[in-house]
Amino acid sequence: QVQLVESGGGLVQPGGSLRLSCAASGSIISINRMGWYRQAPGKERELVATISSDSSTNVADSVKGRFTISRDNAKNTVYLQMNSLKPEDTAVYYCNALIRTIPSMNTYWGRGTQVTVSS
């Protein structure tokens, strides 16, 4: 059994910052790609950023230069540092990870954490 647990969401004013964390736990052999997706009301879930096991990253154009993804392999944790937040960043943010367990490799999702950017 594998769990992804997000933390760090909340209410912030435009221009502010938040740091999201997502910790994976369970019967983990290794973690390949980790990432963050978001879903705003009435919209489809979209990719925010991903980071591979070699720390190469892929960041959506809409957040490039404002958001930074990183990971701590020893803690099985991925982070999303969000700066210069805008109202359009308001969404539920979901952690995602491609994890190898016994006997297979699967994609797992966290339950999500709400980020609200408003004055």
XYZ file of C-alpha atoms in Angstrom:
119
model
C 0.000 0.000 0.000
C 1.330 3.414 -1.017
C 0.077 6.790 0.173
C 0.838 10.310 -0.982
C 0.054 13.023 1.554
C 0.138 16.689 0.560
C 0.507 19.652 2.888
C 1.137 23.375 2.721
C -1.920 24.724 0.953
C -3.925 27.678 2.182
C -5.063 31.220 1.527
C -2.522 33.763 0.326
C -2.700 37.255 -1.128
C -1.685 37.962 -4.724
C 2.079 38.250 -4.953
C 2.562 35.956 -1.974
C 4.273 32.591 -1.644
C 3.426 29.078 -0.530
C 5.389 25.861 -0.351
C 3.631 22.567 -0.949
C 5.022 19.250 0.219
C 4.079 15.707 -0.696
C 5.439 12.699 1.141
C 5.161 9.162 -0.200
C 4.997 6.256 2.207
C 4.388 2.523 2.112
C 6.015 -0.455 0.464
C 8.163 1.589 -1.913
C 11.054 0.089 -3.850
C 11.840 3.220 -5.832
C 10.201 6.414 -7.082
C 10.591 7.455 -10.692
C 8.809 10.646 -11.649
C 7.074 12.899 -9.079
C 4.968 15.910 -9.859
C 2.188 18.357 -9.204
C -1.062 18.867 -11.069
C -3.870 21.307 -10.352
C -7.554 21.588 -11.022
C -9.506 24.806 -10.839
C -13.325 24.842 -10.554
C -14.921 24.014 -13.878
C -11.599 23.196 -15.516
C -9.687 20.044 -16.346
C -6.751 18.892 -14.269
C -3.510 20.276 -15.704
C 0.161 19.622 -15.235
C 2.070 22.128 -13.130
C 5.510 20.554 -12.888
C 7.256 17.193 -12.781
C 10.683 16.066 -11.634
C 12.396 12.824 -12.582
C 14.651 10.645 -10.470
C 17.680 12.364 -12.038
C 16.176 15.749 -11.023
C 15.368 16.850 -14.539
C 12.239 19.001 -14.492
C 9.318 19.911 -16.700
C 7.417 23.074 -15.775
C 4.237 24.441 -17.333
C 4.650 27.710 -19.208
C 1.946 29.319 -17.060
C 4.065 28.990 -13.914
C 7.584 29.038 -15.340
C 9.802 31.498 -13.493
C 7.413 31.593 -10.511
C 7.165 27.957 -9.362
C 10.053 25.619 -8.555
C 9.788 21.862 -8.113
C 12.324 19.887 -6.101
C 12.580 16.533 -4.360
C 14.310 14.892 -1.429
C 14.888 11.276 -2.393
C 15.906 10.280 1.128
C 12.518 11.434 2.393
C 10.473 10.328 -0.634
C 9.171 13.876 -0.744
C 8.492 16.357 -3.531
C 8.104 20.095 -3.014
C 6.546 22.931 -4.982
C 7.743 26.416 -4.115
C 5.195 28.889 -5.448
C 6.147 32.570 -5.638
C 4.430 35.616 -7.110
C 1.095 33.864 -6.831
C -1.802 35.073 -8.944
C -5.563 34.634 -8.514
C -5.519 32.311 -11.523
C -3.288 29.935 -9.557
C -6.253 29.165 -7.318
C -6.955 25.436 -7.544
C -6.718 22.126 -5.786
C -3.142 20.921 -6.161
C -2.548 17.186 -6.479
C 0.653 15.274 -5.966
C 1.459 12.501 -8.431
C 4.175 9.875 -8.403
C 5.276 6.899 -10.461
C 6.325 4.341 -7.858
C 7.766 0.869 -8.059
C 6.495 -1.586 -5.501
C 6.417 -5.358 -5.446
C 5.149 -6.542 -7.913
C 4.681 -3.572 -10.245
C 5.102 0.108 -11.085
C 2.028 2.308 -10.794
C 0.956 5.937 -10.737
C -0.376 7.212 -7.438
C -2.263 10.400 -6.551
C -2.646 12.357 -3.354
C -6.011 13.671 -2.187
C -5.143 17.260 -2.995
C -4.562 20.480 -1.112
C -6.454 23.720 -1.731
C -4.540 26.832 -2.760
C -6.541 30.052 -2.820
C -4.997 33.309 -4.018
C -7.194 36.238 -3.099
C -7.062 39.651 -1.513
